[in-house]
PDB file of C-alpha atoms in Angstrom:
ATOM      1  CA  UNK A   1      97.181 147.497  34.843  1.00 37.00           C
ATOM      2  CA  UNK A   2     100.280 145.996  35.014  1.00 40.00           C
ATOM      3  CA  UNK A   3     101.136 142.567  34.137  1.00 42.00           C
ATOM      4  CA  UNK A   4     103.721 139.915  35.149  1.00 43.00           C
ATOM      5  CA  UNK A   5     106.826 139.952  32.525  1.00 43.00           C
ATOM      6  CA  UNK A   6     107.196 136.437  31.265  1.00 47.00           C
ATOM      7  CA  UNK A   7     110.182 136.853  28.796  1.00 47.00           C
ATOM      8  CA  UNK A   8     109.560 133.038  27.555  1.00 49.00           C
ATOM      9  CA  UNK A   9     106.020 132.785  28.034  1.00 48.00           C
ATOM     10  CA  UNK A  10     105.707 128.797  25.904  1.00 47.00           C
ATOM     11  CA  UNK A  11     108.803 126.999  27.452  1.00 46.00           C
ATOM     12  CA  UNK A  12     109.429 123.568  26.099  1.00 44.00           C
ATOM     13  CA  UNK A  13     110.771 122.529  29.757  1.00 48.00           C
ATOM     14  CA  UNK A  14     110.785 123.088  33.083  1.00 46.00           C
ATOM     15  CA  UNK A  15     114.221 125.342  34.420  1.00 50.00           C
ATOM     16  CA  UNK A  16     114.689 127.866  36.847  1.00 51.00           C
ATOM     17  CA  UNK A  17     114.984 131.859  36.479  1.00 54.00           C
ATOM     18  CA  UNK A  18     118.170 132.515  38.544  1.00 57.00           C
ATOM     19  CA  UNK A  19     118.949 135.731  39.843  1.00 60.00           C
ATOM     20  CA  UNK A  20     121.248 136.626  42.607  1.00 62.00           C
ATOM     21  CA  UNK A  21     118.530 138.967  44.506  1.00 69.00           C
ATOM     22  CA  UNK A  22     118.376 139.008  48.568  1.00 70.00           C
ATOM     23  CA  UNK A  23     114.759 138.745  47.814  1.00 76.00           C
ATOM     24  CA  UNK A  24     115.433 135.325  45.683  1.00 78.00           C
ATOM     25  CA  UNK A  25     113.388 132.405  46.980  1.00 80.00           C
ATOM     26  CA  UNK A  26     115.496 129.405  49.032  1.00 81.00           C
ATOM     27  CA  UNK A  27     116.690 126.831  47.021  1.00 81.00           C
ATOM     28  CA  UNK A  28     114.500 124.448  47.655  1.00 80.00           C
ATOM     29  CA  UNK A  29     111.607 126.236  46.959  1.00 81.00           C
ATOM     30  CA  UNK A  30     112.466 126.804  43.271  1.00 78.00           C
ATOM     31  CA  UNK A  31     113.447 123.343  42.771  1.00 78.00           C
ATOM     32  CA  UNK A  32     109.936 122.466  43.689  1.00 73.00           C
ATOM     33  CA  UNK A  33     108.751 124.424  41.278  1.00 73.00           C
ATOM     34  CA  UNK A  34     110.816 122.520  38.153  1.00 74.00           C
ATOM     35  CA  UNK A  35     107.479 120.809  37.598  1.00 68.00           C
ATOM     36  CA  UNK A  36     105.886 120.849  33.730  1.00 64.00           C
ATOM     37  CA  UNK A  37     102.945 121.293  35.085  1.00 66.00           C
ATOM     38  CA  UNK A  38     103.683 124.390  36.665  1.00 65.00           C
ATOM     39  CA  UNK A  39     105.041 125.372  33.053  1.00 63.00           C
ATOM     40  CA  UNK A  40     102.373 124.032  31.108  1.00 67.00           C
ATOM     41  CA  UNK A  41      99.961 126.619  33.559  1.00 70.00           C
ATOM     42  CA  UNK A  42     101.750 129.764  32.331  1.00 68.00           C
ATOM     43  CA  UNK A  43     100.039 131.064  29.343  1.00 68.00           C
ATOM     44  CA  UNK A  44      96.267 130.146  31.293  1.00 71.00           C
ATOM     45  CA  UNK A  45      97.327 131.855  34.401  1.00 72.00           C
ATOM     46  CA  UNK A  46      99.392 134.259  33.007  1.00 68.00           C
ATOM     47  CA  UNK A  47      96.259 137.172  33.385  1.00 70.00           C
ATOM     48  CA  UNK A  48      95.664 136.442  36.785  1.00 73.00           C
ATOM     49  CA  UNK A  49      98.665 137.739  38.082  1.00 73.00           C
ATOM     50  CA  UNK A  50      98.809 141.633  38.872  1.00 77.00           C
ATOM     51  CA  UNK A  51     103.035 143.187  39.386  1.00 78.00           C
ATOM     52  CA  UNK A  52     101.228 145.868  40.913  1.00 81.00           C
ATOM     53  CA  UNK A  53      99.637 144.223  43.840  1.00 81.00           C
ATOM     54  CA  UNK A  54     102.705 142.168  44.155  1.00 80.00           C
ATOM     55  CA  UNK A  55     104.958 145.224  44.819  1.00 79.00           C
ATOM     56  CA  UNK A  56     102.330 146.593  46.953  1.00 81.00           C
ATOM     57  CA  UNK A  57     102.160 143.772  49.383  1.00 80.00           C
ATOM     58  CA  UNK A  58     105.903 143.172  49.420  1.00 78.00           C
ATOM     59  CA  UNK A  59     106.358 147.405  50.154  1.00 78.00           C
ATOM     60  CA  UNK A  60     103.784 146.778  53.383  1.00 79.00           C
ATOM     61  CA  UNK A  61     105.943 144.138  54.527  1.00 77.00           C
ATOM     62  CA  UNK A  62     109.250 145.620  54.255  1.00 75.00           C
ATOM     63  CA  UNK A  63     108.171 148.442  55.283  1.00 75.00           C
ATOM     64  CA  UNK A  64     109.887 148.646  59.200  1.00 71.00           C
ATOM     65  CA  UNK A  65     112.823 147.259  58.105  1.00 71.00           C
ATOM     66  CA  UNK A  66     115.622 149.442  57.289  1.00 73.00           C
ATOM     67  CA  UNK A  67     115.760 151.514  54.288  1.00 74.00           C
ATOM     68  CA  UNK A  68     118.920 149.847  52.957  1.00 66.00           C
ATOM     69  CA  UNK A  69     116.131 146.862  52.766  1.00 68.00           C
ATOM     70  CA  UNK A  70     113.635 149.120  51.155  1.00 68.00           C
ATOM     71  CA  UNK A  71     116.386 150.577  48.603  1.00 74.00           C
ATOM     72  CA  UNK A  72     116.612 147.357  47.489  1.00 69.00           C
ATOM     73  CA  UNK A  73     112.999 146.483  46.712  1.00 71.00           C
ATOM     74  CA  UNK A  74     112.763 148.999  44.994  1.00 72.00           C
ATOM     75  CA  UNK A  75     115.888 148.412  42.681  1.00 72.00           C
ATOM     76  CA  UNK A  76     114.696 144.770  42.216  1.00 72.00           C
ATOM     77  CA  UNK A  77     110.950 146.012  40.319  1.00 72.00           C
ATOM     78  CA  UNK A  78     113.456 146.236  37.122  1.00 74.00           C
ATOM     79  CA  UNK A  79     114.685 142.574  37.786  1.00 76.00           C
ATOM     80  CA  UNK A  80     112.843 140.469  35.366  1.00 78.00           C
ATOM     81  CA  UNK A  81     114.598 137.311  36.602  1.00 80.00           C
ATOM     82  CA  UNK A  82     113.047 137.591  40.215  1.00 80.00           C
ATOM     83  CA  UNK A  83     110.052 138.756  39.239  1.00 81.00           C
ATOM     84  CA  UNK A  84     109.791 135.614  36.924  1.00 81.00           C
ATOM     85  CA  UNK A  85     110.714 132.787  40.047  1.00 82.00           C
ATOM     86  CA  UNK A  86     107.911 134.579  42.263  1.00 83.00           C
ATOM     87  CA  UNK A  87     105.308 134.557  39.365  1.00 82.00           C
ATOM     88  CA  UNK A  88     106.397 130.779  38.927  1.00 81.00           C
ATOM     89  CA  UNK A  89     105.913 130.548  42.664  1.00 83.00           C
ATOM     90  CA  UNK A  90     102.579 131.725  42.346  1.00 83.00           C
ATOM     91  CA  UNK A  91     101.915 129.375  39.651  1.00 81.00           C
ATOM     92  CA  UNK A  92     102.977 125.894  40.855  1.00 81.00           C
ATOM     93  CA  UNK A  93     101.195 127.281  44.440  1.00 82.00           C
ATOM     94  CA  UNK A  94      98.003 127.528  42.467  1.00 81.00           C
ATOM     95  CA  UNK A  95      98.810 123.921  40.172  1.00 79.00           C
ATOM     96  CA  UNK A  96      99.764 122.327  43.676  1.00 79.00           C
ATOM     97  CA  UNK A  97      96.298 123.449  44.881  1.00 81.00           C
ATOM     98  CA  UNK A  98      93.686 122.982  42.056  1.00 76.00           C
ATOM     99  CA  UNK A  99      95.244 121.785  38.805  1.00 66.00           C
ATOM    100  CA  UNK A 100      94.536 123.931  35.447  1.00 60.00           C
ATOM    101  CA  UNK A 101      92.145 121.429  34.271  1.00 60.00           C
ATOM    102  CA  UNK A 102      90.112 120.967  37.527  1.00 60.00           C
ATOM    103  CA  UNK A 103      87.038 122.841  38.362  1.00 69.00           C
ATOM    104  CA  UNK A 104      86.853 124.466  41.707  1.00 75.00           C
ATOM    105  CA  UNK A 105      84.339 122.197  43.005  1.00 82.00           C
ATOM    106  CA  UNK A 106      82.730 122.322  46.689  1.00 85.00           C
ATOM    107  CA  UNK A 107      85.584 118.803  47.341  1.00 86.00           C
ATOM    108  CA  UNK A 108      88.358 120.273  45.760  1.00 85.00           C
ATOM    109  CA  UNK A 109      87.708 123.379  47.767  1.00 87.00           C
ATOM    110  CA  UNK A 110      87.036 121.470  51.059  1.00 89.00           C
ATOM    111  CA  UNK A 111      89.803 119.358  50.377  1.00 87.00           C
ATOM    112  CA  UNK A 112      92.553 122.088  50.064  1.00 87.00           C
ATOM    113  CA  UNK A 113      91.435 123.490  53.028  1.00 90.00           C
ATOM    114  CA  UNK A 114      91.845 120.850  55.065  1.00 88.00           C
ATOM    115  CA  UNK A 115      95.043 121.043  54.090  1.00 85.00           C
ATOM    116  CA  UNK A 116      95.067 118.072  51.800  1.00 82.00           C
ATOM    117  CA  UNK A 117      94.940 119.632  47.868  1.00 78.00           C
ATOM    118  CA  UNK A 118      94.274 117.118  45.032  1.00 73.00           C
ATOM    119  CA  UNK A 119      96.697 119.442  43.045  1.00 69.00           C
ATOM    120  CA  UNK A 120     100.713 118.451  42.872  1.00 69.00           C
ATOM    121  CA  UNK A 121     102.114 117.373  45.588  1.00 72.00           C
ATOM    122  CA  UNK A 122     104.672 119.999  47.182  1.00 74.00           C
ATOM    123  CA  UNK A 123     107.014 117.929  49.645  1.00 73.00           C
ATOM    124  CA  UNK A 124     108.638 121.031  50.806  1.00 77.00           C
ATOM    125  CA  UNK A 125     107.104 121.643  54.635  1.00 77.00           C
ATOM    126  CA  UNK A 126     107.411 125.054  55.273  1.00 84.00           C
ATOM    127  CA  UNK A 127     106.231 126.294  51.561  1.00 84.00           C
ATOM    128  CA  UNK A 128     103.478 123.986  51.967  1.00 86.00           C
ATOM    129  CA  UNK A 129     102.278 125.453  55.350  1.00 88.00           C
ATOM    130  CA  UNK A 130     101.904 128.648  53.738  1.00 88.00           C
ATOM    131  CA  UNK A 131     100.136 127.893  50.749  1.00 88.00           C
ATOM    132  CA  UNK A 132      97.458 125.857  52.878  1.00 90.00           C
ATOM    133  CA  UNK A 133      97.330 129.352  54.808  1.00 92.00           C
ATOM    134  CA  UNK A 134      97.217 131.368  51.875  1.00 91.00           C
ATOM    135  CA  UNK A 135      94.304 129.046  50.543  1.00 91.00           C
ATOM    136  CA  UNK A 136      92.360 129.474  53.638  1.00 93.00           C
ATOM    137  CA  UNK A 137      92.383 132.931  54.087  1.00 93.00           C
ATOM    138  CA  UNK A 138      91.420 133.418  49.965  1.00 91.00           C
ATOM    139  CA  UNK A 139      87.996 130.859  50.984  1.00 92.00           C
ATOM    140  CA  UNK A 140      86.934 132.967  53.875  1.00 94.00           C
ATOM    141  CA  UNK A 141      87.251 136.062  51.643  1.00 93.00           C
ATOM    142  CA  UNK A 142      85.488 134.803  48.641  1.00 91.00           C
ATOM    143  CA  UNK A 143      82.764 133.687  51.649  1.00 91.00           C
ATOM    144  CA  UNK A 144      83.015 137.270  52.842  1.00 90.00           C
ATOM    145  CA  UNK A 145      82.336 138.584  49.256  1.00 90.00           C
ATOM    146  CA  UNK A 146      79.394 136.800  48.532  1.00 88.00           C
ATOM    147  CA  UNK A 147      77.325 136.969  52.024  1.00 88.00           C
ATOM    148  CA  UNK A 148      78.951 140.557  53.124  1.00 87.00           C
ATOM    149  CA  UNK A 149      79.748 142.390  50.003  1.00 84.00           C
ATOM    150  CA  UNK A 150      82.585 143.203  47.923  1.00 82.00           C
ATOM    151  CA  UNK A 151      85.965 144.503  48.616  1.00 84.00           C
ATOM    152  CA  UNK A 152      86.205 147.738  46.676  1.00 84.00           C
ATOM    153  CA  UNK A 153      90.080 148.534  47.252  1.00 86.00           C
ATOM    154  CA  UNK A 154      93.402 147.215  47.306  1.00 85.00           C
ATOM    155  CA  UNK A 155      93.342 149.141  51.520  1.00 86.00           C
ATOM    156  CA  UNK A 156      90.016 147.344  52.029  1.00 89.00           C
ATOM    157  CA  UNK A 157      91.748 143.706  51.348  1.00 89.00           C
ATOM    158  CA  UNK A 158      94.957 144.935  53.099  1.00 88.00           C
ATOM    159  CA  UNK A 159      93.049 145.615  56.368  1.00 90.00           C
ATOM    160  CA  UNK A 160      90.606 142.321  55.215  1.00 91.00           C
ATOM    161  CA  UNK A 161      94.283 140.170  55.097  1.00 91.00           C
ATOM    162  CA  UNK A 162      95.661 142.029  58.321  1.00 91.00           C
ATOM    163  CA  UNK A 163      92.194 141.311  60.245  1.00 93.00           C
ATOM    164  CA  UNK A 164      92.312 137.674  59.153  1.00 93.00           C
ATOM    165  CA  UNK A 165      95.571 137.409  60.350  1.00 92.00           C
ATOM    166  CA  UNK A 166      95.311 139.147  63.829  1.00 93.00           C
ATOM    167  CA  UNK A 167      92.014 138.095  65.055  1.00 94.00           C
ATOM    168  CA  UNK A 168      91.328 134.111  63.446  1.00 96.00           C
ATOM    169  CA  UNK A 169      92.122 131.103  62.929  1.00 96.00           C
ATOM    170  CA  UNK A 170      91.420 129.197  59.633  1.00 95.00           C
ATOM    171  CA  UNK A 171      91.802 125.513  59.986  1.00 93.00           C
ATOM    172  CA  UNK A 172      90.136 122.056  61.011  1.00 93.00           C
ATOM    173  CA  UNK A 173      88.226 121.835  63.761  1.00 92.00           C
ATOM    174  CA  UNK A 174      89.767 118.696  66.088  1.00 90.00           C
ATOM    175  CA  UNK A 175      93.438 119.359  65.354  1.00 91.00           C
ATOM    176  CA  UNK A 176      95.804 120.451  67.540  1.00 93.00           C
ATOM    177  CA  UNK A 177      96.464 124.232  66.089  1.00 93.00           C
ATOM    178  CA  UNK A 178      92.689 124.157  66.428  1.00 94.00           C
ATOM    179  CA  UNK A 179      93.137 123.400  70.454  1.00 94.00           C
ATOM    180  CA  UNK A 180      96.017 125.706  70.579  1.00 94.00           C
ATOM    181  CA  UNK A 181      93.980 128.401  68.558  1.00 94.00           C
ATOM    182  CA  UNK A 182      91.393 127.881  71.665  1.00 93.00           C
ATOM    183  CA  UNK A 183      93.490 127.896  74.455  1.00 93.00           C
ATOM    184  CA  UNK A 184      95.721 131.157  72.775  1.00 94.00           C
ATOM    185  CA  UNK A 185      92.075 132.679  73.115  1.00 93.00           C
ATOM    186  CA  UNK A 186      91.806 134.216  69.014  1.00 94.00           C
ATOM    187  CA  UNK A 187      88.831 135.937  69.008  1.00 94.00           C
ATOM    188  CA  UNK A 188      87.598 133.833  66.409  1.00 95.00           C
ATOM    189  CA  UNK A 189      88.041 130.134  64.608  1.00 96.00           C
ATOM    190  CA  UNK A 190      86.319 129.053  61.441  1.00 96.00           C
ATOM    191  CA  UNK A 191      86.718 125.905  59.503  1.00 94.00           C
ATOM    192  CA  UNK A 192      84.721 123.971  56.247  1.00 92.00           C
ATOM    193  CA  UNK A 193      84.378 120.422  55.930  1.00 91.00           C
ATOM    194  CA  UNK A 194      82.114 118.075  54.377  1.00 90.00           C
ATOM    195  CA  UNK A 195      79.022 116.419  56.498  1.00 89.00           C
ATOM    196  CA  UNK A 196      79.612 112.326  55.066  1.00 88.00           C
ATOM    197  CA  UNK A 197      75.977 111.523  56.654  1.00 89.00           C
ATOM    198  CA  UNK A 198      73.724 114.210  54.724  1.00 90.00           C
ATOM    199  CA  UNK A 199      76.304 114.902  51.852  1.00 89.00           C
ATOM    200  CA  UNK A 200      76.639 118.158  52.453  1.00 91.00           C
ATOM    201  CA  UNK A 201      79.199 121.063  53.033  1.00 91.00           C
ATOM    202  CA  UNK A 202      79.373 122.989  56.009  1.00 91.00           C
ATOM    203  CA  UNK A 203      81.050 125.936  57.754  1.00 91.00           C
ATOM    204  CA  UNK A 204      81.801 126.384  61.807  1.00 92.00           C
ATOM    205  CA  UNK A 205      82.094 129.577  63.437  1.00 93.00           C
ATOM    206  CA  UNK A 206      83.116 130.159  66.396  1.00 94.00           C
ATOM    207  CA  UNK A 207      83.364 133.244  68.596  1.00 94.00           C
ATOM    208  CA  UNK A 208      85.274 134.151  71.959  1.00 94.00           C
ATOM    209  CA  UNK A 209      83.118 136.437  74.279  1.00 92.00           C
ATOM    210  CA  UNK A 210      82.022 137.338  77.650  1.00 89.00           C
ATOM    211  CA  UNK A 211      79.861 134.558  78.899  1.00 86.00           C
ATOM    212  CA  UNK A 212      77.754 135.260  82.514  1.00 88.00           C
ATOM    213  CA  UNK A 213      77.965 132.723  85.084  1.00 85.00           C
ATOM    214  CA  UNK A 214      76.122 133.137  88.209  1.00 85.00           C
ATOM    215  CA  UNK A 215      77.713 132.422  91.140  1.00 85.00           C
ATOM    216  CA  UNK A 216      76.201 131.845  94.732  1.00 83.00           C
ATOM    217  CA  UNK A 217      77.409 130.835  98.151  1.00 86.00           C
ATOM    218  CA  UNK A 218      75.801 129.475 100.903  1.00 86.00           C
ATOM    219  CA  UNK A 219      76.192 130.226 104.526  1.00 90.00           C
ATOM    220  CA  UNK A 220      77.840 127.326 106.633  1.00 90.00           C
ATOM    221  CA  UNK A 221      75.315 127.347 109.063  1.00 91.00           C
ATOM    222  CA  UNK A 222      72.989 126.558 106.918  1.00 89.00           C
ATOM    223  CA  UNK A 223      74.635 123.914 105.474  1.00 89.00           C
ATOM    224  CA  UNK A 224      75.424 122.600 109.233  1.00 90.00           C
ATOM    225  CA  UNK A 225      71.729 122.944 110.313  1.00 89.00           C
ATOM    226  CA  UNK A 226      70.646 120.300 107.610  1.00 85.00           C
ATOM    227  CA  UNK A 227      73.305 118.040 108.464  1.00 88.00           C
ATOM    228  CA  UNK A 228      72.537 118.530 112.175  1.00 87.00           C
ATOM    229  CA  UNK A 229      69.011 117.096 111.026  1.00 83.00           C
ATOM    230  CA  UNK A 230      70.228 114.120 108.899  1.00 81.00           C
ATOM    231  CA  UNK A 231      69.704 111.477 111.613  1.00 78.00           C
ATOM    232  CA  UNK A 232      66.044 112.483 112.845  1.00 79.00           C
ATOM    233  CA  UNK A 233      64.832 112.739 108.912  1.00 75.00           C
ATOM    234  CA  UNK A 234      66.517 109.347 107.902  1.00 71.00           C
ATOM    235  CA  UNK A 235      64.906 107.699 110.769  1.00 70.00           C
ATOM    236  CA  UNK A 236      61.860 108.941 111.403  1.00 72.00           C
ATOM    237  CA  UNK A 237      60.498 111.372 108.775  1.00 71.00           C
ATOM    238  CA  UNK A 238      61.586 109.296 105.371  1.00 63.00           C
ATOM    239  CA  UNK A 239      58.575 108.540 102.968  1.00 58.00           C
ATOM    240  CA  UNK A 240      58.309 107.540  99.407  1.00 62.00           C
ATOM    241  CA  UNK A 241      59.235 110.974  97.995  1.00 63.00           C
ATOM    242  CA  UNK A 242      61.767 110.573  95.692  1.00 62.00           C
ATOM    243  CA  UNK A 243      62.075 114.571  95.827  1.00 61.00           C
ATOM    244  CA  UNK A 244      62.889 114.993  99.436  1.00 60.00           C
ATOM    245  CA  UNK A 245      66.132 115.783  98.824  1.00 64.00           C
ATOM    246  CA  UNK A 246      67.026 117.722  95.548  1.00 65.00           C
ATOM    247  CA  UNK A 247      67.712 120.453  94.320  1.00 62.00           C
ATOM    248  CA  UNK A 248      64.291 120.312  92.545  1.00 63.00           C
ATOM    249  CA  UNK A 249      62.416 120.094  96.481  1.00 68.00           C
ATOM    250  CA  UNK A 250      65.081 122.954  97.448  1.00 77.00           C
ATOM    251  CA  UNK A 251      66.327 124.784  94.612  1.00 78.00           C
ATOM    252  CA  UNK A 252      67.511 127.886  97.085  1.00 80.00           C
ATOM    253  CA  UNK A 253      69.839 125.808  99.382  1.00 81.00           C
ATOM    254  CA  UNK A 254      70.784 123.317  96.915  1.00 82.00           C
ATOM    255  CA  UNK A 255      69.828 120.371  98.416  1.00 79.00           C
ATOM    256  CA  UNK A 256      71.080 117.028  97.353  1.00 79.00           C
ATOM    257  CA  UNK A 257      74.641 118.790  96.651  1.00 82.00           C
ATOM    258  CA  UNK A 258      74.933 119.744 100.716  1.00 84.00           C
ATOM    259  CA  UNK A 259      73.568 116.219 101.539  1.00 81.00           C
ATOM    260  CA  UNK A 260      75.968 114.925  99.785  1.00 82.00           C
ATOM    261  CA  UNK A 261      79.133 116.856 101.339  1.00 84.00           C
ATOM    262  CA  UNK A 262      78.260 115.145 104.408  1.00 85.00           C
ATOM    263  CA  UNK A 263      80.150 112.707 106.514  1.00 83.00           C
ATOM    264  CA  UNK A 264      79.597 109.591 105.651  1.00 80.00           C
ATOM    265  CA  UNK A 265      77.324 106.931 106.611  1.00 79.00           C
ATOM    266  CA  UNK A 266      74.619 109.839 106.717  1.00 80.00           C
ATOM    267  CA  UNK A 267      75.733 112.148 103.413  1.00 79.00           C
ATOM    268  CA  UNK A 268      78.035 109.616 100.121  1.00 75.00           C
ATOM    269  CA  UNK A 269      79.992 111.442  98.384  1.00 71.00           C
ATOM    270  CA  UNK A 270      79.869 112.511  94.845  1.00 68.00           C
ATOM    271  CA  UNK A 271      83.377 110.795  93.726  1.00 69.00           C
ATOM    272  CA  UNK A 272      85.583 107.573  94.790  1.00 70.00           C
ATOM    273  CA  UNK A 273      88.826 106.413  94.742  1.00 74.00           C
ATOM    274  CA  UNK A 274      90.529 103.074  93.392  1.00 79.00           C
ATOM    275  CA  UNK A 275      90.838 100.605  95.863  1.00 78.00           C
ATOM    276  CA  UNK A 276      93.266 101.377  98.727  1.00 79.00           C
ATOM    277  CA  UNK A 277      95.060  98.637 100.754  1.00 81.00           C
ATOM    278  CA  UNK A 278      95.672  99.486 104.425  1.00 78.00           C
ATOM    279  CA  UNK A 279      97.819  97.534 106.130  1.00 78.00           C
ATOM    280  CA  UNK A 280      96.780  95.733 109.609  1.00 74.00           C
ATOM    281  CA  UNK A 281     100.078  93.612 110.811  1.00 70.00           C
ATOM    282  CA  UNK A 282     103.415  95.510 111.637  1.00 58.00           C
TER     283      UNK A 282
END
């Protein structure tokens, strides 16, 4: 299997493989990753990093654009120097996360997916966004692996990735992408966090689908014919029966609702206003 090419694999200091790709990373983004930590992580990560997967995923995603584009990704697989700044990428994403000597413990894990790591800080906003994104959607795989099953192909985690990223939303329940995840109707939102009263660690799932409502109407005579009445029961046929007139003594007609639609003094209605001043002298 191929491996990432690290030409200087124990650097005594942090610098920056420069190249002068269109595939190159913004300038900020490599600055960010002049940390020694991110340095330090090389040799221990080193194995966990596969070229081939890396030229897979960046062929899907260049794929529709034109093939003067394409040419040119493939040209760059022979450029050591940007191969090196993504695989540094990679790294200081993964130190900013969970540093090399912390275990991936249920908080660490909770805590990076809320979008608040423990690793290095990254102070760069956009980069950030997408490696709390990245983080999320590698959670709710490794979830998927151990209650589901295994993914037995690089397609099977393509289509995994592309159904994650069509059809959820990974984040904290609460927030505002959370509300906006609702009201954009995604077929499904999930989120972790960590229950302070019983100490524990919990998931929430939730899932958009048909729901069915019942819906009645009733006729307006009928509704009439029990106002029409109002008076001569008030007066004359009222009793201790707390029942008389709910929904629980007439579930069919629903009582106490159509009572209270009714003109006042005889029905009350079910809301009221802030005080209103009326004016009596012109």
């Amino acid at each position: 299997m191929a491996r990432w090419v690290d030409e200087n694999p124990n650097p005594t200091e942090a610098s920056v493989a420069k190249c002068n790709s269109v595939l190159s990373l913004p300038e900020p983004w490599l600055e960010a990753t002049q940390d020694s930590n991110t340095f330090v992580a090389r040799t221990t990560l080193a194995p966990a990093y596969d070229e081939r997967w890396f030229w897979k995923v960046l062929d899907r995603l260049l794929r529709n654009t034109p093939q003067a584009i394409q040419a040119l990704c493939e040209s760059s697989k022979t450029d050591h120097q940007l191969l090196q700044q993504f695989r540094d990428m990679v790294t200081f994403c993964h130190v900013a996360t969970i540093l090399p000597d912390n275990k991936a413990s249920p908080d660490t894990i909770c805590s990076a997916f809320s979008g608040a790591p423990k690793g290095h800080p990254i102070n760069v906003t956009k980069l950030e966004d997408i490696v709390t994104c990245a983080f999320r959607y590698g959670v709710k795989l490794a979830l998927d692996w151990v209650l589901i099953g295994a993914i037995d192909s690089d397609a099977q985690l393509i289509e995994a990735l592309e159904e994650l990223d069509s059809n959820w939303f990974l984040g904290m329940e609460g927030t505002d992408a959370w509300s906006e995840a609702i009201l954009r109707e995604t077929t499904q939102l999930f989120c972790i966090f960590h229950d302070a009263e019983q100490d524990v660690y919990r998931s929430h799932l939730l899932t958009l689908r048909e729901v069915s409502v019942p819906i009645g109407r009733l006729h307006s005579e009928m509704v009439r014919s029990l106002w029409t009445t109002l008076s001569l029961e008030l007066l004359y046929l009222t009793n201790d029966d707390d029942e008389r007139y709910s929904i629980q003594a007439h579930p069919t007609v629903l009582r106490n609702l159509t009572i209270q639609a009714a003109n006042p003094p005889l029905g009350y209605p079910i809301f009221s206003s802030l005080p209103l001043t009326v004016a009596t002298l012109w």
